[in-house]
Amino acid sequence: MMVRVRIAPSPTGIPHIGNTRTAFFNYLFAKHNKGKFIVRIEDTDRARFVAGAEKAIYEILQWLGIVWDEKYKQSERVEIYKKHAEQLLEKDLAYKDEGAVRFKVPGSQEVSWTDLIGNKKISFKTDVIEDFVILKSDGFPTYHLANVVDDHLMDISHVIRGDEWISSTPKHILLYVAFGWQPPVFAHMPVILGPDKTKLSKRHGVRSVLDLRRDGYLKEALLNFMALLGWNPGGDKEIMDINEMIKLFDLKDVNTNSPIFDINKLDWI
Ligand code: GLU
């Protein structure tokens, strides 16, 4: 199987270290497997759009040398999503609700997948999932529809993302089934925590990679530091250059526990 992975950032703000780490792990996985790394801007939520965010996403990737093989932008693909929503309407798997289109969640089923991080089975009962919107009344798709349609059409083999998306995955799997498509392999990475063990945020004084660059950190150090946020190549190896990281990277060595962001570690590197 050809490995094709993607990051799917929404331009709703300047990417934080968590998003950037996700990008880097996708990149390492792609390069290790001689696959492709794709950037897809998920800009279909017009209400949350932040000017300058897309530029910052590319600036960060470029500075770090996380080079993409292909790039896409969802706002240029709206017709594709509409067409797919119509397919589900025709098959009676979705219905109109005040100008929006909702997916009909089948009752009394179990949806499950084996997550590559920790190799564990995750299941949800469909009874706890309500009929969700796939196309909004402004004609734009929701995240769920656009994400699934694109992951399929772009031949994504592995979806590697933060574990805050786990609750979306059963909805995605239901959409794959409705379309008659094979879902990709899912790998949900534990979210990064601050030193006080709560979800890393601005409160912890940690900002974006652009701020860290301004503070004078070298990109080589940042890449090395980010790699160690959740990945352990085994042994006590800690200082690595990019080629070494590509050579050693394996999703089975990504920890199932949340990594703790420690600025002293970055300083040390
Ligand atoms: N647009 C989502 C985000 O902002 C993508 C999540 C995913 O990778 O599916 O991160």
PDB file of C-alpha atoms and ligand atoms in Angstrom:
ATOM      1  CA  MET A   1       0.000   0.000   0.000  1.00  0.00           C
ATOM      2  CA  MET A   2       1.253   3.460  -0.903  1.00  0.00           C
ATOM      3  CA  VAL A   3       1.420   5.600   2.223  1.00  0.00           C
ATOM      4  CA  ARG A   4      -0.384   8.920   1.809  1.00  0.00           C
ATOM      5  CA  VAL A   5      -0.959  11.074   4.859  1.00  0.00           C
ATOM      6  CA  ARG A   6      -2.222  14.565   5.355  1.00  0.00           C
ATOM      7  CA  ILE A   7      -2.552  17.369   7.794  1.00  0.00           C
ATOM      8  CA  ALA A   8      -5.847  19.160   7.592  1.00  0.00           C
ATOM      9  CA  PRO A   9      -5.431  22.449   9.444  1.00  0.00           C
ATOM     10  CA  SER A  10      -8.321  24.860   9.760  1.00  0.00           C
ATOM     11  CA  PRO A  11      -7.218  28.471   9.376  1.00  0.00           C
ATOM     12  CA  THR A  12      -8.890  29.493  12.611  1.00  0.00           C
ATOM     13  CA  GLY A  13      -5.763  30.795  14.328  1.00  0.00           C
ATOM     14  CA  ILE A  14      -1.992  30.545  14.367  1.00  0.00           C
ATOM     15  CA  PRO A  15      -1.059  26.847  14.671  1.00  0.00           C
ATOM     16  CA  HIS A  16       0.079  25.914  18.171  1.00  0.00           C
ATOM     17  CA  ILE A  17       2.823  23.470  19.010  1.00  0.00           C
ATOM     18  CA  GLY A  18       0.318  20.569  19.074  1.00  0.00           C
ATOM     19  CA  ASN A  19      -0.784  21.124  15.464  1.00  0.00           C
ATOM     20  CA  THR A  20       2.815  21.530  14.400  1.00  0.00           C
ATOM     21  CA  ARG A  21       3.826  18.309  16.120  1.00  0.00           C
ATOM     22  CA  THR A  22       0.980  16.508  14.329  1.00  0.00           C
ATOM     23  CA  ALA A  23       2.300  17.865  11.034  1.00  0.00           C
ATOM     24  CA  PHE A  24       5.797  16.689  11.864  1.00  0.00           C
ATOM     25  CA  PHE A  25       4.715  13.155  12.851  1.00  0.00           C
ATOM     26  CA  ASN A  26       2.757  12.877   9.597  1.00  0.00           C
ATOM     27  CA  TYR A  27       5.809  14.064   7.713  1.00  0.00           C
ATOM     28  CA  LEU A  28       8.141  11.606   9.477  1.00  0.00           C
ATOM     29  CA  PHE A  29       5.731   8.749   8.814  1.00  0.00           C
ATOM     30  CA  ALA A  30       5.421   9.676   5.131  1.00  0.00           C
ATOM     31  CA  LYS A  31       9.156  10.005   4.614  1.00  0.00           C
ATOM     32  CA  HIS A  32       9.979   6.832   6.532  1.00  0.00           C
ATOM     33  CA  ASN A  33       7.582   4.904   4.290  1.00  0.00           C
ATOM     34  CA  LYS A  34       8.560   6.694   1.081  1.00  0.00           C
ATOM     35  CA  GLY A  35       5.010   7.992   0.858  1.00  0.00           C
ATOM     36  CA  LYS A  36       3.408  11.359   0.279  1.00  0.00           C
ATOM     37  CA  PHE A  37       2.691  14.161   2.715  1.00  0.00           C
ATOM     38  CA  ILE A  38      -0.267  16.360   1.851  1.00  0.00           C
ATOM     39  CA  VAL A  39      -1.448  19.692   3.246  1.00  0.00           C
ATOM     40  CA  ARG A  40      -5.158  20.320   3.024  1.00  0.00           C
ATOM     41  CA  ILE A  41      -6.514  23.609   4.295  1.00  0.00           C
ATOM     42  CA  GLU A  42      -9.928  22.964   5.828  1.00  0.00           C
ATOM     43  CA  ASP A  43     -11.416  26.416   5.449  1.00  0.00           C
ATOM     44  CA  THR A  44     -15.107  25.642   5.175  1.00  0.00           C
ATOM     45  CA  ASP A  45     -16.091  27.165   8.508  1.00  0.00           C
ATOM     46  CA  ARG A  46     -16.510  30.743   7.359  1.00  0.00           C
ATOM     47  CA  ALA A  47     -17.514  31.994  10.801  1.00  0.00           C
ATOM     48  CA  ARG A  48     -14.228  30.953  12.400  1.00  0.00           C
ATOM     49  CA  PHE A  49     -11.942  32.077   9.577  1.00  0.00           C
ATOM     50  CA  VAL A  50      -8.922  34.100  10.766  1.00  0.00           C
ATOM     51  CA  ALA A  51      -7.077  36.222   8.223  1.00  0.00           C
ATOM     52  CA  GLY A  52      -3.372  35.413   8.139  1.00  0.00           C
ATOM     53  CA  ALA A  53      -3.766  31.931   9.627  1.00  0.00           C
ATOM     54  CA  GLU A  54      -3.218  30.101   6.340  1.00  0.00           C
ATOM     55  CA  LYS A  55      -0.096  32.122   5.668  1.00  0.00           C
ATOM     56  CA  ALA A  56       1.210  31.262   9.139  1.00  0.00           C
ATOM     57  CA  ILE A  57       0.571  27.536   8.548  1.00  0.00           C
ATOM     58  CA  TYR A  58       2.752  27.584   5.430  1.00  0.00           C
ATOM     59  CA  GLU A  59       5.355  29.831   6.993  1.00  0.00           C
ATOM     60  CA  ILE A  60       5.837  27.415   9.895  1.00  0.00           C
ATOM     61  CA  LEU A  61       6.066  24.348   7.652  1.00  0.00           C
ATOM     62  CA  GLN A  62       8.476  26.075   5.309  1.00  0.00           C
ATOM     63  CA  TRP A  63      10.738  27.326   8.044  1.00  0.00           C
ATOM     64  CA  LEU A  64      10.905  23.876   9.647  1.00  0.00           C
ATOM     65  CA  GLY A  65      11.486  22.197   6.292  1.00  0.00           C
ATOM     66  CA  ILE A  66       8.315  20.095   6.560  1.00  0.00           C
ATOM     67  CA  VAL A  67       7.868  20.043   2.812  1.00  0.00           C
ATOM     68  CA  TRP A  68       4.550  18.925   1.314  1.00  0.00           C
ATOM     69  CA  ASP A  69       4.099  16.915  -1.870  1.00  0.00           C
ATOM     70  CA  GLU A  70       0.601  18.158  -2.654  1.00  0.00           C
ATOM     71  CA  LYS A  71      -1.643  20.886  -1.320  1.00  0.00           C
ATOM     72  CA  TYR A  72      -5.396  21.529  -1.464  1.00  0.00           C
ATOM     73  CA  LYS A  73      -7.900  24.026  -0.176  1.00  0.00           C
ATOM     74  CA  GLN A  74     -11.429  22.940   0.638  1.00  0.00           C
ATOM     75  CA  SER A  75     -13.148  26.222  -0.210  1.00  0.00           C
ATOM     76  CA  GLU A  76     -12.164  25.555  -3.831  1.00  0.00           C
ATOM     77  CA  ARG A  77     -13.852  22.153  -3.756  1.00  0.00           C
ATOM     78  CA  VAL A  78     -17.323  23.029  -2.491  1.00  0.00           C
ATOM     79  CA  GLU A  79     -19.105  21.560  -5.524  1.00  0.00           C
ATOM     80  CA  ILE A  80     -17.554  18.158  -4.823  1.00  0.00           C
ATOM     81  CA  TYR A  81     -18.966  18.056  -1.301  1.00  0.00           C
ATOM     82  CA  LYS A  82     -22.409  19.190  -2.480  1.00  0.00           C
ATOM     83  CA  LYS A  83     -22.475  16.420  -5.035  1.00  0.00           C
ATOM     84  CA  HIS A  84     -21.669  13.885  -2.356  1.00  0.00           C
ATOM     85  CA  ALA A  85     -24.340  15.238  -0.002  1.00  0.00           C
ATOM     86  CA  GLU A  86     -26.823  14.862  -2.867  1.00  0.00           C
ATOM     87  CA  GLN A  87     -25.783  11.246  -3.327  1.00  0.00           C
ATOM     88  CA  LEU A  88     -26.667  10.535   0.280  1.00  0.00           C
ATOM     89  CA  LEU A  89     -29.994  12.360  -0.102  1.00  0.00           C
ATOM     90  CA  GLU A  90     -30.821  10.233  -3.142  1.00  0.00           C
ATOM     91  CA  LYS A  91     -29.990   7.045  -1.273  1.00  0.00           C
ATOM     92  CA  ASP A  92     -32.212   8.230   1.575  1.00  0.00           C
ATOM     93  CA  LEU A  93     -29.230   8.180   3.941  1.00  0.00           C
ATOM     94  CA  ALA A  94     -29.584  11.912   4.618  1.00  0.00           C
ATOM     95  CA  TYR A  95     -32.440  14.397   4.822  1.00  0.00           C
ATOM     96  CA  LYS A  96     -33.081  18.133   4.525  1.00  0.00           C
ATOM     97  CA  ASP A  97     -33.646  20.082   7.731  1.00  0.00           C
ATOM     98  CA  GLU A  98     -34.312  23.846   7.328  1.00  0.00           C
ATOM     99  CA  GLY A  99     -31.935  24.334   4.403  1.00  0.00           C
ATOM    100  CA  ALA A 100     -29.195  22.128   5.899  1.00  0.00           C
ATOM    101  CA  VAL A 101     -28.621  18.446   5.156  1.00  0.00           C
ATOM    102  CA  ARG A 102     -28.350  15.962   7.996  1.00  0.00           C
ATOM    103  CA  PHE A 103     -26.946  12.455   7.925  1.00  0.00           C
ATOM    104  CA  LYS A 104     -29.272   9.752   9.228  1.00  0.00           C
ATOM    105  CA  VAL A 105     -27.381   7.910  11.900  1.00  0.00           C
ATOM    106  CA  PRO A 106     -28.494   4.258  11.955  1.00  0.00           C
ATOM    107  CA  GLY A 107     -29.708   3.149  15.377  1.00  0.00           C
ATOM    108  CA  SER A 108     -28.516   0.288  17.601  1.00  0.00           C
ATOM    109  CA  GLN A 109     -25.208  -0.367  15.911  1.00  0.00           C
ATOM    110  CA  GLU A 110     -21.660  -0.442  17.131  1.00  0.00           C
ATOM    111  CA  VAL A 111     -18.964   1.410  15.250  1.00  0.00           C
ATOM    112  CA  SER A 112     -15.397   0.469  15.981  1.00  0.00           C
ATOM    113  CA  TRP A 113     -11.859   0.632  14.704  1.00  0.00           C
ATOM    114  CA  THR A 114      -8.427  -0.486  15.845  1.00  0.00           C
ATOM    115  CA  ASP A 115      -6.382   2.577  16.574  1.00  0.00           C
ATOM    116  CA  LEU A 116      -2.747   2.339  15.599  1.00  0.00           C
ATOM    117  CA  ILE A 117      -1.626   4.218  18.693  1.00  0.00           C
ATOM    118  CA  GLY A 118      -1.488   1.517  21.320  1.00  0.00           C
ATOM    119  CA  ASN A 119      -3.191  -0.932  18.915  1.00  0.00           C
ATOM    120  CA  LYS A 120      -6.454  -0.704  20.808  1.00  0.00           C
ATOM    121  CA  LYS A 121     -10.017  -1.193  19.736  1.00  0.00           C
ATOM    122  CA  ILE A 122     -12.259   1.839  20.191  1.00  0.00           C
ATOM    123  CA  SER A 123     -16.037   1.453  19.885  1.00  0.00           C
ATOM    124  CA  PHE A 124     -19.057   3.689  20.037  1.00  0.00           C
ATOM    125  CA  LYS A 125     -22.749   2.860  20.077  1.00  0.00           C
ATOM    126  CA  THR A 126     -24.610   4.724  17.358  1.00  0.00           C
ATOM    127  CA  ASP A 127     -27.423   5.424  19.809  1.00  0.00           C
ATOM    128  CA  VAL A 128     -25.275   8.122  21.412  1.00  0.00           C
ATOM    129  CA  ILE A 129     -24.661   9.874  18.077  1.00  0.00           C
ATOM    130  CA  GLU A 130     -27.342  12.235  16.853  1.00  0.00           C
ATOM    131  CA  ASP A 131     -28.141  12.893  13.192  1.00  0.00           C
ATOM    132  CA  PHE A 132     -25.416  15.353  12.268  1.00  0.00           C
ATOM    133  CA  VAL A 133     -25.273  18.134   9.709  1.00  0.00           C
ATOM    134  CA  ILE A 134     -23.156  17.380   6.629  1.00  0.00           C
ATOM    135  CA  LEU A 135     -24.066  20.386   4.503  1.00  0.00           C
ATOM    136  CA  LYS A 136     -24.879  23.742   6.064  1.00  0.00           C
ATOM    137  CA  SER A 137     -27.545  26.121   4.788  1.00  0.00           C
ATOM    138  CA  ASP A 138     -24.802  28.369   3.356  1.00  0.00           C
ATOM    139  CA  GLY A 139     -23.929  25.497   0.988  1.00  0.00           C
ATOM    140  CA  PHE A 140     -20.627  24.758   2.716  1.00  0.00           C
ATOM    141  CA  PRO A 141     -19.932  21.265   4.033  1.00  0.00           C
ATOM    142  CA  THR A 142     -19.259  20.571   7.680  1.00  0.00           C
ATOM    143  CA  TYR A 143     -15.889  19.229   8.786  1.00  0.00           C
ATOM    144  CA  HIS A 144     -17.236  15.649   8.870  1.00  0.00           C
ATOM    145  CA  LEU A 145     -18.397  15.518   5.266  1.00  0.00           C
ATOM    146  CA  ALA A 146     -15.522  17.420   3.690  1.00  0.00           C
ATOM    147  CA  ASN A 147     -12.918  15.528   5.715  1.00  0.00           C
ATOM    148  CA  VAL A 148     -14.251  12.096   4.733  1.00  0.00           C
ATOM    149  CA  VAL A 149     -14.842  12.934   1.078  1.00  0.00           C
ATOM    150  CA  ASP A 150     -11.349  14.365   0.755  1.00  0.00           C
ATOM    151  CA  ASP A 151      -9.568  11.624   2.665  1.00  0.00           C
ATOM    152  CA  HIS A 152     -11.217   9.192   0.272  1.00  0.00           C
ATOM    153  CA  LEU A 153     -10.681  11.133  -2.964  1.00  0.00           C
ATOM    154  CA  MET A 154      -7.088  11.951  -1.981  1.00  0.00           C
ATOM    155  CA  ASP A 155      -6.376   8.285  -1.269  1.00  0.00           C
ATOM    156  CA  ILE A 156      -5.287   8.915   2.297  1.00  0.00           C
ATOM    157  CA  SER A 157      -3.996   5.655   3.771  1.00  0.00           C
ATOM    158  CA  HIS A 158      -3.501   6.747   7.395  1.00  0.00           C
ATOM    159  CA  VAL A 159      -5.212   9.512   9.342  1.00  0.00           C
ATOM    160  CA  ILE A 160      -2.775  10.627  12.033  1.00  0.00           C
ATOM    161  CA  ARG A 161      -4.284  13.324  14.240  1.00  0.00           C
ATOM    162  CA  GLY A 162      -4.716  14.464  17.820  1.00  0.00           C
ATOM    163  CA  ASP A 163      -6.960  12.393  20.069  1.00  0.00           C
ATOM    164  CA  GLU A 164      -9.368  15.299  20.497  1.00  0.00           C
ATOM    165  CA  TRP A 165     -10.839  14.001  17.200  1.00  0.00           C
ATOM    166  CA  ILE A 166     -11.666  10.518  18.511  1.00  0.00           C
ATOM    167  CA  SER A 167     -15.313  11.411  19.069  1.00  0.00           C
ATOM    168  CA  SER A 168     -15.595  12.467  15.400  1.00  0.00           C
ATOM    169  CA  THR A 169     -14.220   9.193  14.068  1.00  0.00           C
ATOM    170  CA  PRO A 170     -17.401   7.102  14.487  1.00  0.00           C
ATOM    171  CA  LYS A 171     -19.271   9.711  12.434  1.00  0.00           C
ATOM    172  CA  HIS A 172     -16.590   9.485   9.789  1.00  0.00           C
ATOM    173  CA  ILE A 173     -16.751   5.692   9.709  1.00  0.00           C
ATOM    174  CA  LEU A 174     -20.549   5.856   9.285  1.00  0.00           C
ATOM    175  CA  LEU A 175     -20.019   8.164   6.304  1.00  0.00           C
ATOM    176  CA  TYR A 176     -17.461   5.793   4.770  1.00  0.00           C
ATOM    177  CA  VAL A 177     -19.956   2.962   5.107  1.00  0.00           C
ATOM    178  CA  ALA A 178     -22.771   5.077   3.613  1.00  0.00           C
ATOM    179  CA  PHE A 179     -20.645   5.905   0.583  1.00  0.00           C
ATOM    180  CA  GLY A 180     -19.436   2.317   0.282  1.00  0.00           C
ATOM    181  CA  TRP A 181     -15.795   3.271   0.835  1.00  0.00           C
ATOM    182  CA  GLN A 182     -12.990   1.648   2.785  1.00  0.00           C
ATOM    183  CA  PRO A 183     -11.964   3.841   5.772  1.00  0.00           C
ATOM    184  CA  PRO A 184      -8.279   4.697   6.246  1.00  0.00           C
ATOM    185  CA  VAL A 185      -6.256   3.465   9.211  1.00  0.00           C
ATOM    186  CA  PHE A 186      -6.670   5.793  12.200  1.00  0.00           C
ATOM    187  CA  ALA A 187      -3.922   6.832  14.610  1.00  0.00           C
ATOM    188  CA  HIS A 188      -4.989   9.261  17.342  1.00  0.00           C
ATOM    189  CA  MET A 189      -2.100  10.772  19.233  1.00  0.00           C
ATOM    190  CA  PRO A 190      -2.435  11.760  22.885  1.00  0.00           C
ATOM    191  CA  VAL A 191      -2.726  15.495  23.275  1.00  0.00           C
ATOM    192  CA  ILE A 192       0.224  17.450  24.736  1.00  0.00           C
ATOM    193  CA  LEU A 193      -0.175  18.575  28.348  1.00  0.00           C
ATOM    194  CA  GLY A 194       1.312  21.509  30.216  1.00  0.00           C
ATOM    195  CA  PRO A 195       3.589  21.032  33.248  1.00  0.00           C
ATOM    196  CA  ASP A 196       0.471  21.084  35.494  1.00  0.00           C
ATOM    197  CA  LYS A 197      -0.971  18.141  33.471  1.00  0.00           C
ATOM    198  CA  THR A 198      -3.855  20.099  31.982  1.00  0.00           C
ATOM    199  CA  LYS A 199      -4.240  20.454  28.211  1.00  0.00           C
ATOM    200  CA  LEU A 200      -1.473  22.686  26.878  1.00  0.00           C
ATOM    201  CA  SER A 201      -2.746  26.191  26.175  1.00  0.00           C
ATOM    202  CA  LYS A 202      -1.742  29.842  26.066  1.00  0.00           C
ATOM    203  CA  ARG A 203      -2.099  29.866  29.840  1.00  0.00           C
ATOM    204  CA  HIS A 204       1.114  27.880  30.017  1.00  0.00           C
ATOM    205  CA  GLY A 205       2.960  30.644  28.175  1.00  0.00           C
ATOM    206  CA  VAL A 206       3.537  28.360  25.192  1.00  0.00           C
ATOM    207  CA  ARG A 207       2.863  29.998  21.908  1.00  0.00           C
ATOM    208  CA  SER A 208       3.382  29.102  18.290  1.00  0.00           C
ATOM    209  CA  VAL A 209       6.497  27.924  16.534  1.00  0.00           C
ATOM    210  CA  LEU A 210       6.728  31.415  15.017  1.00  0.00           C
ATOM    211  CA  ASP A 211       7.094  32.851  18.521  1.00  0.00           C
ATOM    212  CA  LEU A 212       9.696  30.253  19.422  1.00  0.00           C
ATOM    213  CA  ARG A 213      11.590  31.181  16.250  1.00  0.00           C
ATOM    214  CA  ARG A 214      11.455  34.826  17.285  1.00  0.00           C
ATOM    215  CA  ASP A 215      12.861  33.837  20.664  1.00  0.00           C
ATOM    216  CA  GLY A 216      15.881  32.452  18.849  1.00  0.00           C
ATOM    217  CA  TYR A 217      15.333  28.684  18.980  1.00  0.00           C
ATOM    218  CA  LEU A 218      16.887  26.796  16.087  1.00  0.00           C
ATOM    219  CA  LYS A 219      14.652  24.756  13.828  1.00  0.00           C
ATOM    220  CA  GLU A 220      16.835  21.682  14.321  1.00  0.00           C
ATOM    221  CA  ALA A 221      16.266  21.893  18.070  1.00  0.00           C
ATOM    222  CA  LEU A 222      12.538  22.432  17.669  1.00  0.00           C
ATOM    223  CA  LEU A 223      12.147  19.441  15.359  1.00  0.00           C
ATOM    224  CA  ASN A 224      14.090  17.261  17.751  1.00  0.00           C
ATOM    225  CA  PHE A 225      12.060  18.552  20.695  1.00  0.00           C
ATOM    226  CA  MET A 226       8.718  18.020  18.938  1.00  0.00           C
ATOM    227  CA  ALA A 227       9.677  14.492  17.902  1.00  0.00           C
ATOM    228  CA  LEU A 228      10.215  13.593  21.545  1.00  0.00           C
ATOM    229  CA  LEU A 229       6.759  14.914  22.485  1.00  0.00           C
ATOM    230  CA  GLY A 230       5.174  11.502  22.455  1.00  0.00           C
ATOM    231  CA  TRP A 231       7.646   9.470  20.437  1.00  0.00           C
ATOM    232  CA  ASN A 232      10.336   7.348  21.935  1.00  0.00           C
ATOM    233  CA  PRO A 233      12.702   5.742  19.446  1.00  0.00           C
ATOM    234  CA  GLY A 234      13.902   3.305  22.123  1.00  0.00           C
ATOM    235  CA  GLY A 235      17.024   3.304  24.200  1.00  0.00           C
ATOM    236  CA  ASP A 236      18.248   6.611  25.545  1.00  0.00           C
ATOM    237  CA  LYS A 237      18.756   8.279  22.199  1.00  0.00           C
ATOM    238  CA  GLU A 238      17.615  11.868  22.441  1.00  0.00           C
ATOM    239  CA  ILE A 239      19.601  14.076  20.104  1.00  0.00           C
ATOM    240  CA  MET A 240      18.805  13.312  16.480  1.00  0.00           C
ATOM    241  CA  ASP A 241      18.963  15.081  13.157  1.00  0.00           C
ATOM    242  CA  ILE A 242      16.119  14.927  10.671  1.00  0.00           C
ATOM    243  CA  ASN A 243      17.522  12.017   8.661  1.00  0.00           C
ATOM    244  CA  GLU A 244      17.912   9.928  11.751  1.00  0.00           C
ATOM    245  CA  MET A 245      14.386  10.727  12.866  1.00  0.00           C
ATOM    246  CA  ILE A 246      13.006   9.718   9.460  1.00  0.00           C
ATOM    247  CA  LYS A 247      14.956   6.496   9.583  1.00  0.00           C
ATOM    248  CA  LEU A 248      13.772   5.532  13.068  1.00  0.00           C
ATOM    249  CA  PHE A 249      10.202   6.810  13.081  1.00  0.00           C
ATOM    250  CA  ASP A 250       7.511   4.218  13.721  1.00  0.00           C
ATOM    251  CA  LEU A 251       3.957   4.847  14.940  1.00  0.00           C
ATOM    252  CA  LYS A 252       4.188   1.835  17.222  1.00  0.00           C
ATOM    253  CA  ASP A 253       6.716   3.767  19.299  1.00  0.00           C
ATOM    254  CA  VAL A 254       4.297   6.650  19.892  1.00  0.00           C
ATOM    255  CA  ASN A 255       3.312   6.634  23.561  1.00  0.00           C
ATOM    256  CA  THR A 256      -0.260   6.111  24.656  1.00  0.00           C
ATOM    257  CA  ASN A 257       0.257   8.588  27.516  1.00  0.00           C
ATOM    258  CA  SER A 258       0.149  12.313  26.978  1.00  0.00           C
ATOM    259  CA  PRO A 259       3.555  13.970  26.687  1.00  0.00           C
ATOM    260  CA  ILE A 260       4.300  16.929  28.945  1.00  0.00           C
ATOM    261  CA  PHE A 261       5.577  20.119  27.374  1.00  0.00           C
ATOM    262  CA  ASP A 262       8.753  21.140  29.202  1.00  0.00           C
ATOM    263  CA  ILE A 263      10.505  24.250  27.926  1.00  0.00           C
ATOM    264  CA  ASN A 264      13.644  23.286  29.894  1.00  0.00           C
ATOM    265  CA  LYS A 265      13.972  20.247  27.691  1.00  0.00           C
ATOM    266  CA  LEU A 266      13.885  22.456  24.608  1.00  0.00           C
ATOM    267  CA  ASP A 267      16.501  24.712  26.144  1.00  0.00           C
ATOM    268  CA  TRP A 268      18.643  21.675  26.884  1.00  0.00           C
ATOM    269  CA  ILE A 269      18.379  20.381  23.315  1.00  0.00           C
TER     270      ILE A 269
HETATM  271  N1  GLU B   1      -9.622  20.522  10.372  1.00  0.00           N
HETATM  272  C1  GLU B   1      -9.281  19.682  11.484  1.00  0.00           C
HETATM  273  C2  GLU B   1      -8.294  20.471  12.351  1.00  0.00           C
HETATM  274  O1  GLU B   1      -8.456  21.633  12.431  1.00  0.00           O
HETATM  275  C3  GLU B   1      -8.704  18.400  10.952  1.00  0.00           C
HETATM  276  C4  GLU B   1      -8.647  17.269  11.923  1.00  0.00           C
HETATM  277  C5  GLU B   1      -8.245  16.028  11.188  1.00  0.00           C
HETATM  278  O2  GLU B   1      -7.039  15.830  11.003  1.00  0.00           O
HETATM  279  O3  GLU B   1      -9.123  15.302  10.731  1.00  0.00           O
HETATM  280  O4  GLU B   1      -7.364  19.978  12.947  1.00  0.00           O
END
